[in-house]
Amino acid sequence: MSKNTVSDRFRKVDVDEYDENKFVDEEDGGENQLGPDEAEVDSLIRSGNLMGALQAVLKNPPINTKNQNVKEQTEGLVLKVLSSFKTSDLEKAVQSLDKTGVDLLMKYIYRGFERPSDNSSAILLQWHEKALSAGGVGSIVRVLTARKTV
Amino acid sequence: KAEPTKLYYHEVHIYKKDGNNWSKIHVLKEHNGQVTGIDWAPESNRIVTCGTDRNAYVWTLKGDAWKPTLVILRINRAARCVKWSPKENKFAVGSGSRLISVCYFEQDNDWWVCKHIKKPIRSTILCLDWHPNNILLAAGSCDFKYCPLIFISKEVEEKPAPTAWGSKMPFGEVMFESTGTSGWAHSVCFSDSGNRVAWASHDSTVAVAEGGKTAVCASLTSETLPLLCVTFITENSLVAAGHDCYPVLFVYDSNKAAMSFGGKLDVPKQSAQKGMTARERFQNLDKKATADSKEAVLESVHKNSISQISILNGGKAQCAKFCTTGMDGGMAIWDVKTLESAMKDLKIV
């Protein structure tokens, strides 16, 4: 047996670190992306202005921040707004969004699917159906290919 | 008329059209790996192929057989796409080595030499297209950041006239890049004048950029599956096709710097609904759990994704016929005039 077999520390070396052609993903700074204004959204929900709440919660999406807290907070807030809608109002709400709004809504919907809570999946599925008829499969493709995730 | 087909294989088959039939007349075998790109230069009658074996071959017709000449690309990953330049004196190969090899023939040594364009490419080059001035090259890659990139590739020619994309042109210089779309670029295409470039990206968008003092970019998000190929058929109209298996028309309005959807170009004939016998209905319920008579068969001409569109007649300025080839192994030829008259509201400007 040669001396080499004594230690296997070399197996734990990350050779990719030493590759000079290594792909370094530059994250565009998202430091000033704070997410939607929670107070504003809450007051709009309480006052019953759900359409307004939807518009407000889709503002300032925390795209690409390294701050996971902001993302989770935003997702929670979005879920709150989406759950407070009556089923019959869903379609009108989706119609009021423009193309980028529909794409953004799809991103939040899929984010919500990732961590299901009690009733969230059912509500999200209803929103998904309406958003799909507005945005088509293209909007889902954009969720899948987006590097800048909410 | 002859068409080369590259198979997902390491051979190239050339078919010749005889009336309405196509017959295989040549088989080109030289590549050791899958042939990923092929381009036929109509004037000089040469074919260039590139493959996963990291090589490119230039084929010339000698007598009745095609003779290959190896081109050393100096890449260490597979070659992905290849295109002859408009003057057919050079060709560009995009590869997984994150560079473009521009190859030209050196008369003294009687072989093909290549020059590399590296910066700022950060990922595999998926598609290429040459500007009509034989100098500018547009490339689309997988790096999610820049698409398309327009490079200069002049080595032996005299200084070219300034174009819409700029006037100072050292080799390998980037003249234009855009971060507008996300997702890897499947196809890139210059317009006939070279002032516009269009690209289709995997995030289901198609975009056009127009060169000028400040380049203008217009993109359109579509509701369909991603498009795999795009080409100009006039200076303002684009035909694109992809995973939805039918070609579509897009129109670019330069005054508004905006793109709009022009229409689907493949409207299947509505087959008469046959009445279903009780037996068929029961069979459907048993087999497919549905009482519907609709079969799970695509009604479009192509039954699988369309991977390439080529202009047959008329060039990119006034295309009269174009041809689509798809992953279903099929090839369809579309006549623009017939399409225009068949679909009302379809206007090709």
Coordinates of C-alpha atoms in Angstrom, one line a residue:
Chain A
M1 CA 0.0 0.0 0.0
S2 CA 1.3 3.4 -0.8
K3 CA 1.4 6.3 1.5
N4 CA -1.4 8.1 -0.4
T5 CA -4.2 5.8 0.9
V6 CA -3.6 6.8 4.5
S7 CA -5.4 10.2 4.4
D8 CA -8.4 10.9 2.2
R9 CA -8.5 14.6 3.0
F10 CA -7.9 15.3 -0.7
R11 CA -11.3 14.0 -1.4
K12 CA -12.9 16.9 0.4
V13 CA -11.2 19.6 -1.7
D14 CA -13.6 21.6 -3.8
V15 CA -11.9 21.5 -7.1
D16 CA -14.3 23.9 -8.7
E17 CA -13.0 26.7 -6.6
Y18 CA -9.7 26.5 -8.4
D19 CA -11.2 26.5 -11.9
E20 CA -10.2 29.8 -13.4
N21 CA -13.1 29.7 -15.8
K22 CA -15.6 29.3 -13.0
F23 CA -18.9 30.9 -13.6
V24 CA -19.6 33.6 -11.0
D25 CA -23.2 34.5 -10.8
E26 CA -23.4 38.2 -10.3
E27 CA -26.4 39.1 -8.2
D28 CA -27.6 42.5 -9.0
G29 CA -27.9 44.4 -5.8
G30 CA -31.4 44.3 -4.4
E31 CA -30.6 46.2 -1.3
N32 CA -33.3 48.8 -1.7
Q33 CA -36.0 46.3 -2.4
L34 CA -37.9 46.4 0.9
G35 CA -41.1 44.7 -0.2
P36 CA -44.5 46.2 -0.2
D37 CA -45.5 48.5 2.6
E38 CA -47.1 46.3 5.3
A39 CA -49.0 49.1 7.0
E40 CA -50.6 50.3 3.8
V41 CA -51.6 46.9 2.7
D42 CA -53.1 46.1 6.2
S43 CA -55.2 49.3 6.3
L44 CA -56.5 48.6 2.8
I45 CA -57.6 45.1 3.7
R46 CA -59.3 46.4 6.9
S47 CA -61.1 49.0 5.0
G48 CA -62.4 46.4 2.5
N49 CA -60.5 47.9 -0.5
L50 CA -59.2 44.5 -1.6
M51 CA -58.4 45.6 -5.2
G52 CA -56.3 48.4 -3.8
A53 CA -54.7 46.0 -1.4
L54 CA -53.7 43.7 -4.3
Q55 CA -52.2 46.6 -6.2
A56 CA -50.3 47.7 -3.1
V57 CA -49.0 44.3 -2.2
L58 CA -47.6 43.8 -5.8
K59 CA -45.5 47.0 -5.5
N60 CA -41.8 46.8 -4.7
P61 CA -41.4 43.1 -5.0
P62 CA -38.3 41.9 -3.1
I63 CA -36.6 40.6 -6.2
N64 CA -33.1 39.3 -5.7
T65 CA -32.5 40.5 -2.2
K66 CA -30.2 38.3 -0.1
N67 CA -32.4 39.1 2.8
Q68 CA -34.6 36.0 3.2
N69 CA -36.7 37.7 5.9
V70 CA -38.0 40.3 3.5
K71 CA -39.0 37.6 1.1
E72 CA -40.8 35.6 3.6
Q73 CA -42.6 38.6 5.1
T74 CA -43.7 39.6 1.6
E75 CA -45.0 36.2 0.8
G76 CA -47.0 36.1 4.0
L77 CA -48.5 39.5 3.2
V78 CA -49.4 38.5 -0.3
L79 CA -51.0 35.3 1.0
K80 CA -53.0 37.4 3.5
V81 CA -54.3 39.6 0.7
L82 CA -55.1 36.7 -1.6
S83 CA -57.0 34.9 1.1
S84 CA -59.2 37.8 1.9
F85 CA -60.7 37.9 -1.5
K86 CA -64.2 36.4 -2.2
T87 CA -64.0 33.6 -4.8
S88 CA -66.4 35.6 -7.1
D89 CA -64.1 38.6 -7.1
L90 CA -61.0 36.7 -8.1
E91 CA -61.5 37.1 -11.8
K92 CA -62.1 40.8 -11.7
A93 CA -59.0 41.3 -9.6
V94 CA -56.8 39.4 -12.1
Q95 CA -58.3 41.3 -15.0
S96 CA -57.3 44.6 -13.3
L97 CA -53.6 43.6 -13.5
D98 CA -51.3 44.4 -16.4
K99 CA -49.0 41.8 -18.0
T100 CA -46.2 42.3 -15.5
G101 CA -48.6 42.2 -12.7
V102 CA -49.9 38.8 -13.8
D103 CA -46.4 37.5 -14.1
L104 CA -45.6 38.8 -10.6
L105 CA -48.7 37.2 -9.2
M106 CA -47.7 33.9 -10.7
K107 CA -44.3 34.1 -9.1
Y108 CA -45.9 34.7 -5.7
I109 CA -48.4 31.9 -6.3
Y110 CA -45.7 29.4 -7.0
R111 CA -43.7 30.6 -4.0
G112 CA -46.8 30.0 -1.9
F113 CA -47.0 26.5 -3.2
E114 CA -43.5 25.8 -2.0
R115 CA -44.6 26.1 1.7
P116 CA -48.2 25.1 2.0
S117 CA -50.0 26.0 5.2
D118 CA -53.6 25.0 6.2
N119 CA -55.8 26.3 3.5
S120 CA -53.3 28.1 1.4
S121 CA -53.0 25.6 -1.4
A122 CA -56.7 25.6 -2.2
I123 CA -56.8 29.4 -2.3
L124 CA -53.7 29.6 -4.4
L125 CA -55.0 27.0 -6.8
Q126 CA -58.1 29.2 -7.4
W127 CA -55.9 32.2 -8.1
H128 CA -53.6 30.0 -10.3
E129 CA -56.5 29.1 -12.5
K130 CA -57.5 32.7 -13.0
A131 CA -54.0 33.9 -13.5
L132 CA -53.4 31.1 -16.0
S133 CA -56.3 32.2 -18.2
A134 CA -55.0 35.8 -18.1
G135 CA -51.3 35.1 -18.6
G136 CA -51.2 31.8 -20.4
V137 CA -48.5 29.1 -20.1
G138 CA -46.0 31.8 -20.9
S139 CA -46.4 33.3 -17.5
I140 CA -45.6 30.0 -15.9
V141 CA -42.6 29.6 -18.2
R142 CA -41.4 33.0 -16.9
V143 CA -41.7 31.9 -13.3
L144 CA -39.5 28.9 -14.1
T145 CA -36.9 30.8 -16.0
A146 CA -36.7 33.8 -13.8
R147 CA -33.3 34.3 -12.2
K148 CA -34.7 37.1 -10.0
T149 CA -37.1 35.4 -7.7
V150 CA -39.4 37.0 -5.3
Chain B
K1 CA -33.5 21.7 -54.8
A2 CA -31.6 19.9 -52.1
E3 CA -32.0 20.0 -48.4
P4 CA -29.5 18.7 -45.9
T5 CA -30.9 17.3 -42.7
K6 CA -28.8 16.7 -39.7
L7 CA -30.0 13.9 -37.6
Y8 CA -29.6 13.5 -33.9
Y9 CA -26.8 11.3 -34.9
H10 CA -23.4 11.8 -36.4
E11 CA -24.4 11.7 -40.1
V12 CA -25.8 14.3 -42.4
H13 CA -28.3 13.2 -45.1
I14 CA -28.9 15.3 -48.2
Y15 CA -32.2 15.0 -49.9
K16 CA -33.0 16.1 -53.4
K17 CA -36.5 17.2 -54.5
D18 CA -37.9 15.5 -57.6
G19 CA -41.3 17.0 -58.2
N20 CA -43.1 16.1 -55.1
N21 CA -40.8 13.4 -53.8
W22 CA -37.6 13.7 -51.8
S23 CA -34.9 11.2 -52.4
K24 CA -31.8 10.7 -50.3
I25 CA -28.8 11.3 -52.5
H26 CA -25.8 11.7 -50.2
V27 CA -24.8 10.7 -46.7
L28 CA -22.0 12.7 -45.1
K29 CA -20.2 10.7 -42.5
E30 CA -17.3 12.2 -40.7
H31 CA -18.3 13.5 -37.4
N32 CA -17.7 11.4 -34.3
G33 CA -20.5 12.9 -32.3
Q34 CA -23.9 14.3 -32.9
V35 CA -24.0 17.0 -35.6
T36 CA -25.4 20.1 -33.9
G37 CA -25.2 22.7 -36.6
I38 CA -25.3 22.8 -40.3
D39 CA -25.3 25.6 -42.9
W40 CA -25.3 25.5 -46.7
A41 CA -23.7 28.3 -48.6
P42 CA -25.7 28.7 -51.8
E43 CA -23.2 30.6 -53.9
S44 CA -20.1 28.7 -53.3
N45 CA -22.0 25.4 -52.8
R46 CA -20.2 24.4 -49.6
I47 CA -21.7 22.9 -46.5
V48 CA -20.3 23.5 -43.0
T49 CA -21.2 21.2 -40.2
C50 CA -20.2 21.3 -36.5
G51 CA -20.8 18.8 -33.8
T52 CA -20.3 17.6 -30.3
D53 CA -17.0 16.1 -31.3
R54 CA -15.6 19.7 -31.0
N55 CA -14.9 19.8 -34.8
A56 CA -16.3 21.5 -37.8
Y57 CA -16.0 20.2 -41.3
V58 CA -16.3 22.2 -44.6
W59 CA -17.7 20.0 -47.3
T60 CA -17.1 20.7 -51.0
L61 CA -18.8 18.8 -53.8
K62 CA -16.2 17.1 -55.9
G63 CA -17.8 15.3 -58.8
D64 CA -20.5 13.4 -57.2
A65 CA -19.3 13.2 -53.7
W66 CA -18.9 15.6 -50.8
K67 CA -15.4 15.8 -49.5
P68 CA -14.8 17.1 -46.0
T69 CA -12.1 19.4 -44.8
L70 CA -11.4 19.5 -41.1
V71 CA -11.4 22.8 -39.4
I72 CA -9.6 23.0 -36.0
L73 CA -11.8 25.1 -33.8
R74 CA -9.6 24.9 -30.7
I75 CA -12.5 24.4 -28.4
N76 CA -12.7 22.0 -25.5
R77 CA -16.5 21.7 -25.4
A78 CA -19.1 20.8 -28.0
A79 CA -19.8 23.1 -31.0
R80 CA -23.4 24.2 -30.9
C81 CA -24.3 26.2 -34.0
V82 CA -22.6 27.4 -37.2
K83 CA -23.4 30.0 -39.9
W84 CA -21.7 31.0 -43.1
S85 CA -21.2 34.8 -43.5
P86 CA -23.2 36.5 -46.2
K87 CA -20.1 36.6 -48.5
E88 CA -19.4 33.0 -47.7
N89 CA -15.7 33.6 -47.1
K90 CA -15.9 32.8 -43.4
F91 CA -18.2 31.2 -40.9
A92 CA -18.8 31.4 -37.2
V93 CA -19.2 28.5 -34.7
G94 CA -20.8 29.0 -31.3
S95 CA -19.8 26.5 -28.7
G96 CA -20.1 25.4 -25.1
S97 CA -16.5 26.6 -24.5
R98 CA -18.1 30.1 -24.0
L99 CA -16.5 31.5 -27.1
I100 CA -17.2 32.0 -30.8
S101 CA -14.7 30.7 -33.4
V102 CA -14.7 32.7 -36.5
C103 CA -13.0 30.7 -39.3
Y104 CA -11.6 31.9 -42.6
F105 CA -9.6 30.2 -45.3
E106 CA -5.9 30.9 -45.4
Q107 CA -4.9 30.6 -49.0
D108 CA -1.1 30.2 -48.4
N109 CA -1.4 27.2 -46.1
D110 CA -4.5 25.9 -47.8
W111 CA -6.4 25.4 -44.6
W112 CA -9.0 27.0 -42.4
V113 CA -7.8 29.2 -39.5
C114 CA -10.0 30.4 -36.6
K115 CA -10.0 33.4 -34.3
H116 CA -11.8 33.4 -31.0
I117 CA -14.2 35.9 -29.6
K118 CA -14.2 35.5 -25.8
K119 CA -15.3 38.5 -23.9
P120 CA -17.8 39.0 -22.4
I121 CA -19.3 35.6 -23.2
R122 CA -20.0 33.7 -20.0
S123 CA -21.9 30.7 -21.2
T124 CA -22.7 28.5 -24.1
I125 CA -23.5 30.3 -27.4
L126 CA -26.7 28.8 -28.7
C127 CA -27.4 30.8 -31.8
L128 CA -25.7 33.1 -34.3
D129 CA -26.6 35.3 -37.2
W130 CA -24.5 37.5 -39.5
H131 CA -25.2 41.1 -40.4
P132 CA -25.4 41.6 -44.2
N133 CA -22.2 43.6 -44.1
N134 CA -20.3 40.4 -43.5
I135 CA -18.7 41.9 -40.4
L136 CA -21.1 42.1 -37.5
L137 CA -22.2 38.9 -35.8
A138 CA -25.1 38.6 -33.4
A139 CA -24.9 35.8 -30.8
G140 CA -27.4 34.6 -28.2
S141 CA -26.2 32.6 -25.2
C142 CA -27.3 30.9 -22.0
D143 CA -26.0 33.3 -19.5
F144 CA -29.3 35.0 -18.6
K145 CA -27.6 38.3 -18.8
Y146 CA -26.8 39.6 -22.2
C147 CA -28.7 38.8 -25.3
P148 CA -28.0 39.4 -27.9
L149 CA -24.4 40.4 -28.2
I150 CA -23.2 41.9 -31.4
F151 CA -19.6 41.5 -32.2
I152 CA -17.2 42.7 -34.9
S153 CA -15.4 40.0 -36.7
K154 CA -13.2 41.6 -39.3
E155 CA -9.8 40.4 -39.9
V156 CA -8.8 40.6 -43.5
E157 CA -11.3 42.9 -44.9
E158 CA -11.0 46.7 -45.3
K159 CA -12.6 49.0 -42.9
P160 CA -16.3 48.7 -43.3
A161 CA -18.8 51.5 -43.5
P162 CA -20.4 52.6 -40.3
T163 CA -23.7 50.8 -39.5
A164 CA -26.6 51.5 -37.2
W165 CA -24.7 49.7 -34.5
G166 CA -21.6 51.9 -34.4
S167 CA -18.6 52.9 -36.5
K168 CA -15.4 52.2 -34.6
M169 CA -14.8 48.5 -35.0
P170 CA -11.8 46.6 -33.7
F171 CA -12.0 42.8 -33.8
G172 CA -14.1 41.1 -31.1
E173 CA -15.5 44.4 -29.9
V174 CA -19.0 44.2 -28.5
M175 CA -21.3 46.7 -30.3
F176 CA -24.5 46.0 -28.5
E177 CA -25.8 44.0 -25.6
S178 CA -29.1 43.9 -24.0
T179 CA -30.3 42.7 -20.6
G180 CA -34.0 43.1 -21.3
T181 CA -35.0 39.5 -21.5
S182 CA -34.3 36.6 -19.2
G183 CA -33.7 33.0 -20.0
W184 CA -31.4 31.6 -22.6
A185 CA -31.6 32.8 -26.2
H186 CA -32.8 30.2 -28.7
S187 CA -32.5 32.1 -31.8
V188 CA -31.2 35.4 -33.1
C189 CA -31.8 37.0 -36.5
F190 CA -30.7 40.2 -38.2
S191 CA -33.2 41.9 -40.5
D192 CA -32.4 42.2 -44.2
S193 CA -31.0 45.7 -43.8
G194 CA -29.1 44.7 -40.7
N195 CA -30.5 47.6 -38.7
R196 CA -32.7 45.4 -36.6
V197 CA -32.0 42.2 -34.7
A198 CA -34.6 39.9 -33.3
W199 CA -34.3 37.2 -30.7
A200 CA -36.4 34.6 -29.1
S201 CA -35.8 33.7 -25.5
H202 CA -36.7 30.8 -23.2
D203 CA -38.9 33.0 -21.0
S204 CA -41.5 33.0 -23.7
T205 CA -40.5 36.4 -25.0
V206 CA -39.5 37.7 -28.4
A207 CA -37.8 41.0 -28.8
V208 CA -36.4 43.3 -31.5
A209 CA -33.6 45.8 -31.0
E210 CA -33.0 48.6 -33.5
G211 CA -29.6 50.1 -33.8
G212 CA -29.1 53.9 -34.0
K213 CA -27.7 56.7 -31.9
T214 CA -29.2 55.0 -28.9
A215 CA -30.3 51.5 -29.6
V216 CA -34.0 50.9 -28.9
C217 CA -35.3 47.6 -27.6
A218 CA -38.8 46.3 -27.7
S219 CA -39.9 43.0 -26.3
L220 CA -43.1 41.1 -26.1
T221 CA -44.0 38.6 -23.5
S222 CA -46.1 35.9 -25.0
E223 CA -48.7 33.6 -23.4
T224 CA -47.4 30.6 -25.2
L225 CA -44.6 28.1 -24.6
P226 CA -41.1 29.3 -25.5
L227 CA -40.3 30.0 -29.1
L228 CA -37.3 28.2 -30.6
C229 CA -36.6 30.0 -33.8
V230 CA -37.3 33.4 -35.2
T231 CA -36.7 35.1 -38.6
F232 CA -37.6 38.3 -40.3
I233 CA -39.7 37.9 -43.4
T234 CA -39.9 41.6 -44.1
E235 CA -38.2 44.5 -42.4
N236 CA -41.2 44.8 -40.0
S237 CA -42.5 41.3 -39.7
L238 CA -41.2 38.2 -37.9
V239 CA -42.2 34.6 -38.1
A240 CA -41.4 32.6 -35.0
A241 CA -42.1 29.1 -33.9
G242 CA -41.3 26.8 -31.0
H243 CA -42.7 24.4 -28.5
D244 CA -46.3 25.1 -29.4
C245 CA -45.7 23.5 -32.8
Y246 CA -47.2 26.3 -35.0
P247 CA -45.6 29.4 -36.5
V248 CA -46.8 32.8 -35.4
L249 CA -46.4 36.2 -36.9
F250 CA -45.1 39.2 -34.9
V251 CA -45.1 42.8 -36.1
Y252 CA -42.6 45.4 -35.1
D253 CA -43.7 49.0 -35.2
S254 CA -40.6 51.2 -35.3
N255 CA -42.5 54.4 -34.6
K256 CA -43.9 53.1 -31.3
A257 CA -40.8 50.9 -30.7
A258 CA -43.2 48.2 -29.8
M259 CA -44.0 44.7 -30.9
S260 CA -47.4 43.1 -31.3
F261 CA -48.7 39.7 -32.0
G262 CA -49.8 39.3 -35.6
G263 CA -51.6 36.0 -35.5
K264 CA -51.2 32.2 -35.6
L265 CA -50.1 31.0 -39.0
D266 CA -51.4 27.5 -38.7
V267 CA -55.1 27.3 -38.4
P268 CA -56.1 23.6 -38.6
K269 CA -59.1 22.8 -40.7
Q270 CA -62.0 21.9 -38.4
S271 CA -62.7 18.3 -38.9
A272 CA -66.4 17.5 -38.9
Q273 CA -67.6 16.2 -35.6
K274 CA -68.7 12.7 -36.2
G275 CA -71.4 11.3 -34.1
M276 CA -70.2 8.7 -31.6
T277 CA -71.7 5.3 -31.3
A278 CA -72.5 4.1 -27.9
R279 CA -69.8 1.6 -28.1
E280 CA -67.1 4.2 -28.9
R281 CA -68.4 6.3 -26.0
F282 CA -68.1 3.4 -23.6
Q283 CA -64.7 2.5 -24.9
N284 CA -63.5 6.1 -24.4
L285 CA -64.8 6.0 -20.8
D286 CA -63.0 2.8 -20.2
K287 CA -59.7 3.8 -21.8
K288 CA -59.4 7.5 -21.3
A289 CA -62.0 8.2 -18.5
T290 CA -63.6 10.7 -20.7
A291 CA -66.7 10.7 -22.9
D292 CA -65.2 13.2 -25.3
S293 CA -64.4 12.3 -28.8
K294 CA -61.4 14.7 -28.9
E295 CA -58.2 12.7 -29.4
A296 CA -55.0 13.8 -27.8
V297 CA -53.5 14.6 -31.2
L298 CA -52.2 18.0 -32.2
E299 CA -54.2 19.5 -35.0
S300 CA -51.3 21.6 -36.2
V301 CA -49.1 20.7 -39.2
H302 CA -46.2 19.9 -37.0
K303 CA -46.7 17.3 -34.3
N304 CA -43.8 18.3 -32.1
S305 CA -41.8 21.4 -31.4
I306 CA -40.6 23.4 -34.4
S307 CA -36.8 23.8 -34.2
Q308 CA -35.9 25.8 -37.3
I309 CA -37.3 28.2 -39.8
S310 CA -35.5 28.9 -43.0
I311 CA -36.3 31.4 -45.7
L312 CA -36.7 29.7 -49.1
N313 CA -37.7 32.5 -51.5
G314 CA -37.5 36.2 -51.3
G315 CA -34.8 36.7 -48.7
K316 CA -35.5 38.4 -45.4
A317 CA -36.8 41.5 -47.0
Q318 CA -39.7 40.1 -49.0
C319 CA -40.0 36.5 -48.1
A320 CA -42.3 34.5 -50.3
K321 CA -41.8 31.1 -48.9
F322 CA -40.4 29.7 -45.7
C323 CA -39.8 26.3 -44.4
T324 CA -40.1 24.9 -40.9
T325 CA -38.5 21.8 -39.6
G326 CA -39.5 20.2 -36.3
M327 CA -38.6 17.6 -33.8
D328 CA -41.3 15.4 -35.3
G329 CA -38.8 14.9 -38.2
G330 CA -41.2 16.7 -40.5
M331 CA -40.6 19.6 -42.8
A332 CA -43.3 22.0 -44.0
I333 CA -43.2 24.7 -46.6
W334 CA -45.3 27.7 -46.1
D335 CA -46.3 30.2 -48.8
V336 CA -46.7 33.7 -47.5
K337 CA -49.2 34.9 -50.1
T338 CA -51.4 31.9 -49.4
L339 CA -51.3 32.5 -45.7
E340 CA -52.1 36.2 -46.1
S341 CA -55.2 35.4 -48.1
A342 CA -56.3 32.4 -46.0
M343 CA -56.4 34.2 -42.7
K344 CA -58.4 37.3 -42.6
D345 CA -57.0 40.2 -40.6
L346 CA -53.5 38.9 -41.3
K347 CA -51.4 41.6 -42.8
I348 CA -47.8 41.3 -43.5
V349 CA -46.3 44.7 -43.5

